[in-house]
Amino acid sequence: MEKYLTVSALTKYIKYKFDQDPHLQTVLIKGEISNFKRHNSGHLYFAIKDEQSVINAMMFKSQANQLTFSPKEGDQVFVEARVSVYERRGNYQIYVNKMQLDGVGNLYQKFEQLKVKLTKEGYFDNQYKKAIPKFPQKIAILTASTGAAIRDIQNTLTSRYPLVEQIQISTLVQGTEAKNDIIEKLEYADSLKTDIIILGRGGGSIEDLWNFNEEEVVKAIFSCTTPVISAVGHETDTTLSDFVADKRAATPTQAAMIATPDQYELLETLSQIQVILNRYIKQTLKNHKQTLKHLQNYYKLKQPTLLYEQHIQKRDDLDRVLHQSMRRITYEKQQKLLLLKQKLRYKNFFITIQNEQSKLNQIRQSMHQSFHNQLKHKKQQFIQNLTSLNNLSPTNTMLRGYSIVHKDKQVITSAKDLSENDSIEVTMKDGSIDALIKKVRWQEND
């Protein structure tokens, strides 16, 4: 009996072999998620399968919190895991450390990452959303020239609001060239100064709609000065263009409905307004008729002279007062003028002016003579000073036989400043000489 192993012992041994095998510590597996469950603890339990096999998998909460997507049934994934044995059931399984989406899943992951990035940068903020005009005159439609989307938009606009001008701009909505074409057509439509731009296409897979998730397309929509309605895909499809657009429509048909009012609703509104206006006009006419009737019965209107006879009398009184005031003012001004004439004495005034002019001429002549004398005196003083200055100049002094002695370019004024064997320069009226001091004699001052 001692040769037989317990189930636990065998399971422990198998687990030990798995845990010691370096090839099983890190394995890279791709497959489809099946039987996915998220436990209350945060741990993930699921299976990875392909066409032929399936293996149980488990991911602890700490690793699961680092995922950039929410796993779900049917996701194609790449996993990095460790292979081991769950002793209680004796099943081998993988413990997943890392997991990422495969194929289309990578696009979803890229979508979420780009959405988070653009959200942080403010491209989706409501403060930048522009209002959709209530009664547009021109609408630019950016979509493929063929297909259901353009027909749905055109038919809806025509039936709802035939007054609006439709400008169809054929745009690539799928393929490698679509991104640049969408950006180019958005810039062109924005330059047309239309009231609204509708950017749309029919439904499709995430790969088909991916051009409307490109960062450059999102920024091109954000840069438009014209309000943009995004109508990409069906109601369940969501692209980043929907988030950045000023308005998102679930379908192209709904985009046309958002962009325009319904002509039948407008006609109904106009009918209601017409009823209200008619009621208001009738009531206003009734009120004015009552007022007119009241005025017709007013006693002063029955005797029109009562309206103006008081004013006529008042006008006469004012006219009389005005004439009296004018006569009084005129008399006062005449008296003042007479007094001024008497004071002025015109003849005496003329004589006074002549006398004053004579005095002015005498003063002018006196000032002219005084100025001439002063100028003559100043000129004589200038000549005398110039002569004295010339006599005292070094040049004239040397002309009389004197000379100037320099030592080290300094003028020597005393014999005490010289010593034997000093080199000096003697400047005369017609040149200079270099000399050597042989002896110095000076006189002591008393």
Coordinates of N, CA and C in Angstrom, one line a residue, residues 49-280:
K49 N -8.9 30.4 -26.1 CA -9.1 29.2 -26.9 C -8.7 29.6 -28.4
D50 N -8.6 28.5 -29.2 CA -8.5 28.7 -30.6 C -9.4 27.6 -31.3
E51 N -9.2 27.3 -32.5 CA -10.1 26.4 -33.2 C -10.0 24.9 -32.6
Q52 N -8.9 24.6 -31.9 CA -8.7 23.2 -31.5 C -8.6 23.0 -30.0
S53 N -8.2 24.0 -29.3 CA -7.9 23.8 -27.9 C -8.4 25.0 -27.0
V54 N -8.4 24.7 -25.7 CA -8.8 25.8 -24.8 C -8.0 25.6 -23.5
I55 N -7.6 26.7 -22.9 CA -6.9 26.6 -21.6 C -7.4 27.7 -20.6
N56 N -7.6 27.2 -19.4 CA -8.1 28.2 -18.4 C -7.0 29.2 -18.1
A57 N -7.5 30.4 -17.7 CA -6.6 31.5 -17.4 C -7.2 32.3 -16.2
M58 N -6.3 33.0 -15.5 CA -6.6 33.8 -14.4 C -5.7 35.0 -14.3
M59 N -6.2 36.2 -14.0 CA -5.4 37.4 -13.9 C -5.8 38.1 -12.6
F60 N -4.7 38.3 -11.8 CA -4.9 39.0 -10.5 C -5.3 40.4 -10.7
K61 N -5.9 41.0 -9.6 CA -6.4 42.3 -9.7 C -5.3 43.3 -10.0
S62 N -4.2 43.2 -9.4 CA -3.1 44.1 -9.6 C -2.7 44.3 -11.0
Q63 N -2.6 43.1 -11.7 CA -2.3 43.2 -13.2 C -3.5 43.7 -14.0
A64 N -4.7 43.3 -13.6 CA -5.9 43.7 -14.3 C -6.1 45.2 -14.3
N65 N -5.7 45.8 -13.2 CA -5.9 47.3 -13.1 C -5.0 48.1 -14.1
Q66 N -4.0 47.4 -14.6 CA -3.1 48.0 -15.5 C -3.5 47.9 -17.0
L67 N -4.6 47.2 -17.3 CA -5.1 47.0 -18.6 C -5.6 48.4 -19.2
T68 N -5.4 48.6 -20.5 CA -5.8 49.8 -21.1 C -7.2 49.6 -21.8
F69 N -7.8 48.5 -21.6 CA -9.1 48.2 -22.3 C -9.9 47.3 -21.3
S70 N -11.2 47.2 -21.6 CA -12.0 46.3 -20.8 C -12.2 45.0 -21.5
P71 N -11.7 43.9 -21.1 CA -11.8 42.6 -21.8 C -13.3 42.2 -21.8
K72 N -13.6 41.5 -22.9 CA -15.0 41.0 -22.9 C -15.0 39.7 -23.8
E73 N -16.1 39.0 -23.7 CA -16.2 37.7 -24.5 C -16.0 37.9 -26.0
G74 N -15.1 37.1 -26.5 CA -14.9 37.1 -28.0 C -13.7 38.0 -28.4
D75 N -13.1 38.7 -27.4 CA -11.9 39.5 -27.8 C -10.7 38.7 -28.2
Q76 N -10.1 39.0 -29.3 CA -8.9 38.4 -29.7 C -7.7 39.1 -29.0
V77 N -6.9 38.3 -28.3 CA -5.9 39.0 -27.4 C -4.5 38.3 -27.5
F78 N -3.5 39.1 -27.2 CA -2.2 38.5 -26.9 C -1.9 38.6 -25.4
V79 N -1.4 37.5 -24.8 CA -1.2 37.4 -23.4 C 0.2 37.0 -23.1
E80 N 0.8 37.5 -22.0 CA 2.0 37.0 -21.5 C 1.7 36.4 -20.1
A81 N 2.0 35.1 -19.9 CA 1.5 34.4 -18.8 C 2.6 33.4 -18.3
R82 N 2.2 32.8 -17.1 CA 3.0 31.8 -16.5 C 2.1 30.5 -16.4
V83 N 2.7 29.3 -16.7 CA 1.9 28.1 -16.7 C 2.1 27.4 -15.3
S84 N 1.0 27.0 -14.7 CA 1.1 26.3 -13.4 C -0.1 25.4 -13.2
V85 N -0.2 24.8 -12.0 CA -1.3 23.9 -11.7 C -2.1 24.4 -10.6
Y86 N -3.4 24.4 -10.7 CA -4.3 24.7 -9.6 C -4.6 23.4 -8.8
E87 N -3.9 23.3 -7.6 CA -3.9 22.0 -6.9 C -5.3 21.5 -6.5
R88 N -6.2 22.3 -6.2 CA -7.5 21.9 -5.7 C -8.2 21.1 -6.7
R89 N -8.1 21.5 -8.0 CA -8.8 20.7 -9.0 C -7.9 19.9 -9.9
G90 N -6.6 20.1 -9.7 CA -5.7 19.3 -10.5 C -5.6 19.7 -11.9
N91 N -6.0 20.9 -12.2 CA -6.0 21.4 -13.6 C -4.8 22.3 -13.8
Y92 N -4.3 22.2 -15.0 CA -3.2 23.2 -15.3 C -3.9 24.4 -15.9
Q93 N -3.3 25.6 -15.7 CA -3.9 26.9 -16.2 C -2.8 27.9 -16.3
I94 N -3.1 29.0 -16.9 CA -2.1 30.1 -17.0 C -2.5 31.3 -16.1
Y95 N -1.5 31.9 -15.6 CA -1.6 33.1 -14.8 C -1.1 34.3 -15.6
V96 N -2.1 35.1 -16.0 CA -1.7 36.2 -17.0 C -1.1 37.4 -16.3
N97 N 0.0 37.8 -16.8 CA 0.7 39.1 -16.3 C 0.3 40.3 -17.2
K98 N 0.3 40.1 -18.5 CA 0.0 41.2 -19.4 C -1.0 40.7 -20.5
M99 N -1.8 41.7 -21.0 CA -2.7 41.3 -22.0 C -3.0 42.5 -22.9
Q100 N -3.1 42.3 -24.2 CA -3.5 43.4 -25.1 C -4.3 42.8 -26.2
L101 N -5.1 43.7 -26.8 CA -6.0 43.3 -27.9 C -5.2 43.0 -29.2
D102 N -5.7 42.1 -29.9 CA -5.1 41.7 -31.2 C -6.0 42.2 -32.3
G103 N -5.3 42.6 -33.4 CA -6.0 43.0 -34.7 C -6.9 44.2 -34.4
V104 N -8.3 44.0 -34.6 CA -9.2 45.0 -34.4 C -9.2 45.5 -32.9
G105 N -8.8 44.6 -32.0 CA -8.7 45.1 -30.7 C -7.7 46.2 -30.5
N106 N -6.6 46.1 -31.3 CA -5.6 47.1 -31.2 C -6.2 48.5 -31.6
L107 N -7.1 48.5 -32.5 CA -7.7 49.7 -33.0 C -8.6 50.3 -31.8
Y108 N -9.3 49.4 -31.1 CA -10.1 49.9 -30.0 C -9.2 50.5 -28.9
Q109 N -8.1 49.8 -28.7 CA -7.1 50.3 -27.7 C -6.6 51.7 -28.1
K110 N -6.2 51.8 -29.4 CA -5.7 53.1 -29.9 C -6.8 54.1 -29.8
F111 N -8.0 53.7 -30.1 CA -9.1 54.7 -30.0 C -9.3 55.2 -28.6
E112 N -9.2 54.4 -27.6 CA -9.4 54.8 -26.2 C -8.2 55.7 -25.8
Q113 N -7.0 55.3 -26.2 CA -5.8 56.1 -25.8 C -5.9 57.5 -26.4
L114 N -6.2 57.6 -27.7 CA -6.3 58.8 -28.4 C -7.5 59.7 -27.8
K115 N -8.6 59.0 -27.4 CA -9.7 59.7 -26.8 C -9.3 60.4 -25.5
V116 N -8.5 59.7 -24.7 CA -8.1 60.2 -23.4 C -7.1 61.4 -23.7
K117 N -6.2 61.2 -24.6 CA -5.2 62.3 -25.0 C -5.9 63.6 -25.4
L118 N -6.9 63.4 -26.4 CA -7.5 64.6 -26.9 C -8.5 65.3 -25.9
T119 N -9.0 64.4 -25.0 CA -9.9 65.0 -23.9 C -9.1 65.9 -23.0
K120 N -7.9 65.4 -22.6 CA -7.0 66.2 -21.8 C -6.6 67.5 -22.4
E121 N -6.4 67.5 -23.7 CA -6.0 68.7 -24.4 C -7.2 69.6 -24.7
G122 N -8.4 69.2 -24.4 CA -9.5 70.1 -24.4 C -10.3 70.2 -25.8
Y123 N -10.0 69.2 -26.7 CA -10.6 69.3 -28.0 C -12.1 69.0 -27.9
F124 N -12.6 68.3 -26.8 CA -14.0 67.9 -26.8 C -14.8 68.8 -25.8
D125 N -14.1 69.8 -25.3 CA -14.8 70.7 -24.3 C -16.0 71.4 -24.9
N126 N -17.1 71.4 -24.1 CA -18.3 72.1 -24.6 C -18.2 73.6 -24.8
Q127 N -17.2 74.2 -24.1 CA -17.0 75.6 -24.3 C -16.6 76.0 -25.7
Y128 N -16.1 75.1 -26.5 CA -15.7 75.4 -27.8 C -16.8 75.0 -28.9
K129 N -17.9 74.4 -28.4 CA -19.0 74.1 -29.3 C -19.7 75.3 -29.9
K130 N -19.9 75.3 -31.2 CA -20.6 76.4 -31.8 C -22.1 76.1 -32.0
A131 N -22.9 77.1 -31.9 CA -24.4 76.9 -32.0 C -24.7 76.6 -33.5
I132 N -25.7 75.7 -33.7 CA -26.2 75.4 -35.1 C -27.2 76.5 -35.4
P133 N -27.0 77.2 -36.6 CA -28.0 78.3 -36.9 C -29.4 77.7 -37.1
K134 N -30.4 78.4 -36.7 CA -31.8 77.9 -36.8 C -32.3 77.9 -38.2
F135 N -32.0 78.9 -39.0 CA -32.5 79.0 -40.3 C -31.3 79.2 -41.3
P136 N -30.6 78.1 -41.6 CA -29.4 78.2 -42.5 C -29.8 78.5 -43.9
Q137 N -28.9 79.2 -44.6 CA -29.1 79.5 -46.0 C -28.3 78.6 -46.9
K138 N -27.1 78.2 -46.4 CA -26.2 77.3 -47.2 C -25.7 76.2 -46.3
I139 N -25.7 75.0 -46.8 CA -25.2 73.8 -46.1 C -24.2 73.1 -47.0
A140 N -23.0 72.9 -46.5 CA -22.0 72.1 -47.3 C -22.1 70.6 -46.8
I141 N -22.2 69.7 -47.7 CA -22.3 68.3 -47.4 C -21.0 67.5 -47.8
L142 N -20.3 67.0 -46.9 CA -19.0 66.3 -47.2 C -19.3 64.8 -47.0
T143 N -19.4 64.1 -48.1 CA -19.5 62.6 -48.0 C -19.2 62.1 -49.4
A144 N -19.3 60.8 -49.6 CA -19.1 60.2 -50.9 C -20.2 60.6 -51.8
S145 N -19.8 60.8 -53.1 CA -20.8 61.3 -54.1 C -21.8 60.2 -54.4
T146 N -21.5 58.9 -54.1 CA -22.4 57.9 -54.3 C -22.7 57.2 -53.0
G147 N -23.8 56.5 -52.9 CA -24.1 55.8 -51.6 C -25.4 56.3 -51.0
A148 N -25.8 55.6 -49.9 CA -27.0 56.0 -49.3 C -26.9 57.3 -48.5
A149 N -25.8 57.6 -47.9 CA -25.6 58.7 -47.0 C -26.0 60.0 -47.7
I150 N -25.5 60.3 -49.0 CA -25.7 61.5 -49.7 C -27.2 61.6 -50.1
R151 N -27.8 60.5 -50.5 CA -29.2 60.5 -50.8 C -30.1 60.8 -49.6
D152 N -29.8 60.2 -48.5 CA -30.6 60.4 -47.3 C -30.5 61.9 -46.9
I153 N -29.3 62.5 -46.9 CA -29.1 63.9 -46.5 C -29.9 64.8 -47.5
Q154 N -29.7 64.6 -48.8 CA -30.3 65.4 -49.8 C -31.8 65.3 -49.7
N155 N -32.4 64.1 -49.6 CA -33.8 64.0 -49.6 C -34.4 64.6 -48.4
T156 N -33.7 64.4 -47.2 CA -34.3 65.0 -46.0 C -34.2 66.5 -46.0
L157 N -33.1 67.1 -46.5 CA -33.0 68.6 -46.6 C -34.1 69.1 -47.5
T158 N -34.3 68.5 -48.6 CA -35.3 68.9 -49.6 C -36.7 68.9 -49.1
S159 N -37.0 67.8 -48.4 CA -38.4 67.6 -47.8 C -38.6 68.5 -46.6
R160 N -37.6 68.7 -45.8 CA -37.8 69.5 -44.6 C -37.7 71.0 -44.8
Y161 N -36.7 71.4 -45.6 CA -36.4 72.9 -45.8 C -35.9 73.2 -47.1
P162 N -36.8 73.2 -48.1 CA -36.3 73.4 -49.5 C -35.6 74.8 -49.8
L163 N -35.7 75.7 -48.9 CA -35.1 77.0 -49.1 C -33.6 77.0 -49.0
V164 N -33.1 76.0 -48.3 CA -31.6 75.9 -48.1 C -30.9 75.5 -49.4
E165 N -29.7 76.1 -49.6 CA -28.9 75.8 -50.7 C -27.9 74.7 -50.3
Q166 N -27.9 73.6 -51.1 CA -27.1 72.4 -50.7 C -25.8 72.5 -51.6
I167 N -24.7 72.4 -51.0 CA -23.4 72.4 -51.7 C -22.7 71.0 -51.4
Q168 N -22.8 70.1 -52.4 CA -22.2 68.8 -52.2 C -20.8 68.8 -52.6
I169 N -19.9 68.3 -51.7 CA -18.5 68.3 -51.9 C -18.1 66.8 -51.8
S170 N -17.8 66.2 -52.9 CA -17.5 64.8 -52.9 C -16.2 64.5 -52.1
T171 N -16.3 63.6 -51.2 CA -15.2 63.4 -50.2 C -14.9 61.9 -50.1
L172 N -13.6 61.5 -50.1 CA -13.3 60.1 -49.8 C -13.6 59.8 -48.3
V173 N -14.3 58.7 -48.0 CA -14.6 58.4 -46.6 C -14.0 57.1 -46.2
Q174 N -13.2 56.4 -47.1 CA -12.7 55.2 -46.7 C -11.4 55.0 -47.5
G175 N -10.4 54.3 -47.0 CA -9.2 54.0 -47.7 C -8.0 54.8 -47.2
T176 N -6.8 54.6 -47.7 CA -5.6 55.2 -47.2 C -5.5 56.7 -47.6
E177 N -6.2 57.1 -48.6 CA -6.2 58.5 -49.0 C -7.3 59.4 -48.4
A178 N -8.2 58.7 -47.7 CA -9.3 59.4 -47.2 C -9.0 60.4 -46.1
K179 N -8.0 60.1 -45.2 CA -7.7 61.1 -44.2 C -7.3 62.5 -44.7
N180 N -6.4 62.5 -45.7 CA -5.9 63.8 -46.2 C -7.0 64.4 -47.0
D181 N -7.9 63.6 -47.7 CA -9.0 64.2 -48.5 C -10.0 64.8 -47.6
I182 N -10.3 64.2 -46.5 CA -11.3 64.8 -45.5 C -10.8 66.1 -45.0
I183 N -9.5 66.2 -44.6 CA -8.9 67.4 -44.1 C -9.0 68.5 -45.2
E184 N -8.6 68.2 -46.4 CA -8.6 69.2 -47.5 C -10.0 69.7 -47.8
K185 N -11.0 68.8 -47.8 CA -12.4 69.2 -48.1 C -13.0 70.0 -46.9
L186 N -12.6 69.7 -45.7 CA -13.1 70.5 -44.6 C -12.6 71.9 -44.7
E187 N -11.3 72.1 -45.0 CA -10.7 73.4 -45.1 C -11.4 74.2 -46.3
Y188 N -11.7 73.5 -47.4 CA -12.3 74.1 -48.5 C -13.8 74.5 -48.1
A189 N -14.5 73.6 -47.5 CA -15.9 73.9 -47.1 C -15.9 75.1 -46.1
D190 N -15.0 75.1 -45.2 CA -14.9 76.2 -44.2 C -14.6 77.6 -44.9
S191 N -13.9 77.6 -46.0 CA -13.6 78.8 -46.8 C -14.8 79.3 -47.5
L192 N -15.8 78.5 -47.7 CA -17.0 78.9 -48.5 C -18.0 79.7 -47.7
K193 N -17.7 79.9 -46.4 CA -18.6 80.7 -45.5 C -20.0 80.2 -45.5
T194 N -20.2 78.9 -45.5 CA -21.6 78.3 -45.4 C -22.0 78.4 -43.9
D195 N -23.3 78.1 -43.7 CA -23.8 78.2 -42.3 C -23.5 76.9 -41.5
I196 N -23.5 75.8 -42.2 CA -23.3 74.5 -41.5 C -22.5 73.6 -42.5
I197 N -21.6 72.7 -41.9 CA -21.0 71.7 -42.6 C -21.4 70.3 -42.0
I198 N -22.0 69.4 -42.9 CA -22.3 68.1 -42.5 C -21.3 67.1 -43.0
L199 N -20.6 66.4 -42.1 CA -19.6 65.5 -42.4 C -20.1 64.1 -42.1
G200 N -20.3 63.2 -43.1 CA -21.0 62.0 -42.8 C -20.6 60.9 -43.8
R201 N -21.0 59.7 -43.4 CA -20.9 58.5 -44.3 C -21.8 57.4 -43.6
G202 N -22.0 56.3 -44.4 CA -22.8 55.2 -43.8 C -22.0 54.4 -42.8
G203 N -22.6 53.3 -42.3 CA -22.0 52.5 -41.3 C -20.9 51.6 -41.8
G204 N -20.2 50.9 -40.9 CA -19.1 50.0 -41.3 C -18.4 49.6 -40.1
S205 N -17.4 48.8 -40.3 CA -16.5 48.3 -39.2 C -15.6 49.4 -38.7
I206 N -15.0 49.1 -37.6 CA -14.1 50.2 -37.0 C -12.9 50.5 -38.0
E207 N -12.5 49.5 -38.8 CA -11.5 49.8 -39.8 C -12.0 50.7 -40.9
D208 N -13.3 50.5 -41.3 CA -13.9 51.3 -42.3 C -14.0 52.8 -41.8
L209 N -14.3 52.9 -40.5 CA -14.6 54.3 -40.0 C -13.3 54.9 -39.4
W210 N -12.2 54.2 -39.5 CA -11.0 54.7 -38.7 C -10.5 56.1 -39.2
N211 N -10.7 56.5 -40.4 CA -10.3 57.8 -40.9 C -10.9 58.9 -40.0
F212 N -12.1 58.7 -39.5 CA -12.8 59.7 -38.7 C -12.3 59.6 -37.2
N213 N -11.3 58.7 -36.9 CA -10.7 58.7 -35.6 C -9.3 59.3 -35.6
E214 N -8.8 59.6 -36.8 CA -7.4 60.1 -36.9 C -7.3 61.5 -36.2
E215 N -6.2 61.7 -35.5 CA -6.0 62.9 -34.8 C -6.0 64.1 -35.7
E216 N -5.4 64.0 -36.9 CA -5.4 65.2 -37.8 C -6.8 65.6 -38.2
V217 N -7.7 64.6 -38.4 CA -9.0 64.9 -38.8 C -9.8 65.6 -37.7
V218 N -9.6 65.1 -36.5 CA -10.2 65.7 -35.3 C -9.8 67.2 -35.1
K219 N -8.5 67.4 -35.3 CA -8.0 68.8 -35.2 C -8.5 69.7 -36.3
A220 N -8.7 69.1 -37.5 CA -9.2 69.9 -38.7 C -10.7 70.3 -38.4
I221 N -11.5 69.4 -37.8 CA -12.8 69.7 -37.4 C -12.8 70.8 -36.4
F222 N -12.0 70.7 -35.4 CA -11.9 71.6 -34.3 C -11.5 73.0 -34.8
S223 N -10.7 73.1 -35.9 CA -10.2 74.4 -36.4 C -11.3 75.1 -37.3
C224 N -12.3 74.4 -37.7 CA -13.4 75.0 -38.5 C -14.1 76.1 -37.8
T225 N -14.2 77.3 -38.5 CA -15.0 78.4 -37.9 C -16.5 78.1 -38.2
T226 N -16.8 77.3 -39.2 CA -18.2 76.9 -39.5 C -18.7 75.8 -38.6
P227 N -19.9 75.8 -38.0 CA -20.4 74.7 -37.2 C -20.4 73.4 -38.0
V228 N -19.9 72.3 -37.3 CA -19.8 71.0 -38.0 C -20.8 70.0 -37.3
I229 N -21.6 69.3 -38.1 CA -22.4 68.2 -37.6 C -21.7 66.9 -38.1
S230 N -21.4 66.0 -37.2 CA -20.8 64.8 -37.5 C -21.9 63.7 -37.6
A231 N -21.9 63.0 -38.8 CA -22.9 61.9 -39.0 C -22.2 60.7 -39.6
V232 N -21.4 60.1 -38.8 CA -20.5 59.0 -39.3 C -21.1 57.7 -38.8
G233 N -21.4 56.8 -39.7 CA -21.9 55.5 -39.3 C -23.3 55.4 -38.9
H234 N -23.7 54.3 -38.2 CA -25.0 54.2 -37.7 C -25.1 54.6 -36.2
E235 N -26.3 54.4 -35.6 CA -26.5 54.9 -34.3 C -25.5 54.3 -33.3
T236 N -25.1 53.1 -33.5 CA -24.2 52.4 -32.5 C -22.8 52.8 -32.7
D237 N -22.4 53.3 -33.9 CA -21.1 53.7 -34.2 C -20.7 55.0 -33.6
T238 N -19.5 55.1 -33.0 CA -19.0 56.3 -32.4 C -17.6 56.5 -32.8
T239 N -17.3 57.7 -33.3 CA -15.9 58.1 -33.7 C -15.5 59.3 -32.9
L240 N -14.2 59.6 -33.0 CA -13.7 60.8 -32.3 C -14.2 62.1 -33.0
S241 N -14.5 62.0 -34.3 CA -15.1 63.1 -35.0 C -16.5 63.5 -34.3
D242 N -17.2 62.5 -33.8 CA -18.5 62.8 -33.1 C -18.2 63.7 -31.9
F243 N -17.1 63.4 -31.2 CA -16.9 64.1 -29.9 C -16.4 65.5 -30.2
V244 N -15.7 65.8 -31.2 CA -15.1 67.1 -31.4 C -16.1 68.0 -32.2
A245 N -17.0 67.4 -33.0 CA -18.0 68.2 -33.8 C -18.9 69.0 -32.9
D246 N -19.4 70.0 -33.4 CA -20.3 70.9 -32.6 C -21.6 70.2 -32.3
K247 N -22.0 69.2 -33.2 CA -23.2 68.4 -32.9 C -23.0 67.1 -33.5
R248 N -23.5 66.0 -32.8 CA -23.3 64.7 -33.3 C -24.7 64.1 -33.7
A249 N -24.8 63.5 -34.9 CA -26.0 62.9 -35.3 C -25.8 61.4 -35.4
A250 N -26.8 60.6 -35.0 CA -26.7 59.2 -35.0 C -26.6 58.6 -36.4
T251 N -27.3 59.3 -37.4 CA -27.3 58.9 -38.8 C -27.2 60.1 -39.7
P252 N -26.9 60.0 -41.0 CA -26.9 61.1 -41.9 C -28.3 61.8 -42.0
T253 N -29.3 61.0 -41.9 CA -30.7 61.5 -42.0 C -30.9 62.4 -40.8
Q254 N -30.5 62.0 -39.6 CA -30.7 62.8 -38.4 C -29.8 64.1 -38.5
A255 N -28.7 64.0 -39.1 CA -27.9 65.3 -39.3 C -28.6 66.3 -40.1
A256 N -29.3 65.9 -41.2 CA -30.1 66.8 -42.0 C -31.2 67.4 -41.1
M257 N -31.8 66.6 -40.3 CA -32.9 67.0 -39.4 C -32.4 68.0 -38.4
I258 N -31.2 67.8 -37.8 CA -30.6 68.7 -36.9 C -30.3 70.1 -37.5
A259 N -29.8 70.0 -38.8 CA -29.4 71.2 -39.5 C -30.5 72.1 -39.9
T260 N -31.7 71.6 -40.1 CA -32.8 72.4 -40.7 C -34.0 72.3 -39.9
P261 N -34.9 73.3 -39.9 CA -36.2 73.2 -39.3 C -37.2 72.5 -40.3
D262 N -38.2 72.0 -39.8 CA -39.2 71.3 -40.6 C -40.2 72.4 -41.2
Q263 N -40.3 72.4 -42.5 CA -41.2 73.4 -43.1 C -42.6 73.2 -42.7
Y264 N -43.1 72.0 -42.4 CA -44.5 71.9 -41.9 C -44.7 72.4 -40.5
E265 N -43.7 72.2 -39.7 CA -43.7 72.8 -38.4 C -43.7 74.3 -38.4
L266 N -42.9 74.8 -39.3 CA -42.8 76.3 -39.5 C -44.2 76.8 -40.0
L267 N -44.8 76.1 -40.9 CA -46.1 76.6 -41.4 C -47.1 76.5 -40.3
E268 N -47.1 75.5 -39.5 CA -48.0 75.4 -38.4 C -47.8 76.5 -37.4
T269 N -46.5 76.8 -37.1 CA -46.1 77.9 -36.2 C -46.6 79.2 -36.8
L270 N -46.4 79.4 -38.1 CA -46.9 80.6 -38.7 C -48.4 80.8 -38.7
S271 N -49.1 79.6 -38.8 CA -50.6 79.7 -38.7 C -51.0 80.1 -37.3
Q272 N -50.3 79.6 -36.3 CA -50.6 79.9 -34.9 C -50.3 81.4 -34.7
I273 N -49.2 81.9 -35.2 CA -48.8 83.3 -35.1 C -49.9 84.2 -35.8
Q274 N -50.4 83.7 -36.9 CA -51.4 84.5 -37.7 C -52.6 84.6 -36.8
V275 N -53.0 83.5 -36.2 CA -54.2 83.6 -35.3 C -54.0 84.6 -34.2
I276 N -52.8 84.5 -33.6 CA -52.6 85.4 -32.5 C -52.6 86.9 -32.9
L277 N -51.9 87.1 -34.1 CA -51.9 88.5 -34.6 C -53.3 89.0 -35.0
N278 N -54.1 88.2 -35.6 CA -55.5 88.6 -35.9 C -56.2 88.9 -34.7
R279 N -56.1 88.1 -33.6 CA -56.8 88.4 -32.4 C -56.3 89.7 -31.8
Y280 N -54.9 89.9 -31.9 CA -54.4 91.2 -31.3 C -54.8 92.4 -32.1

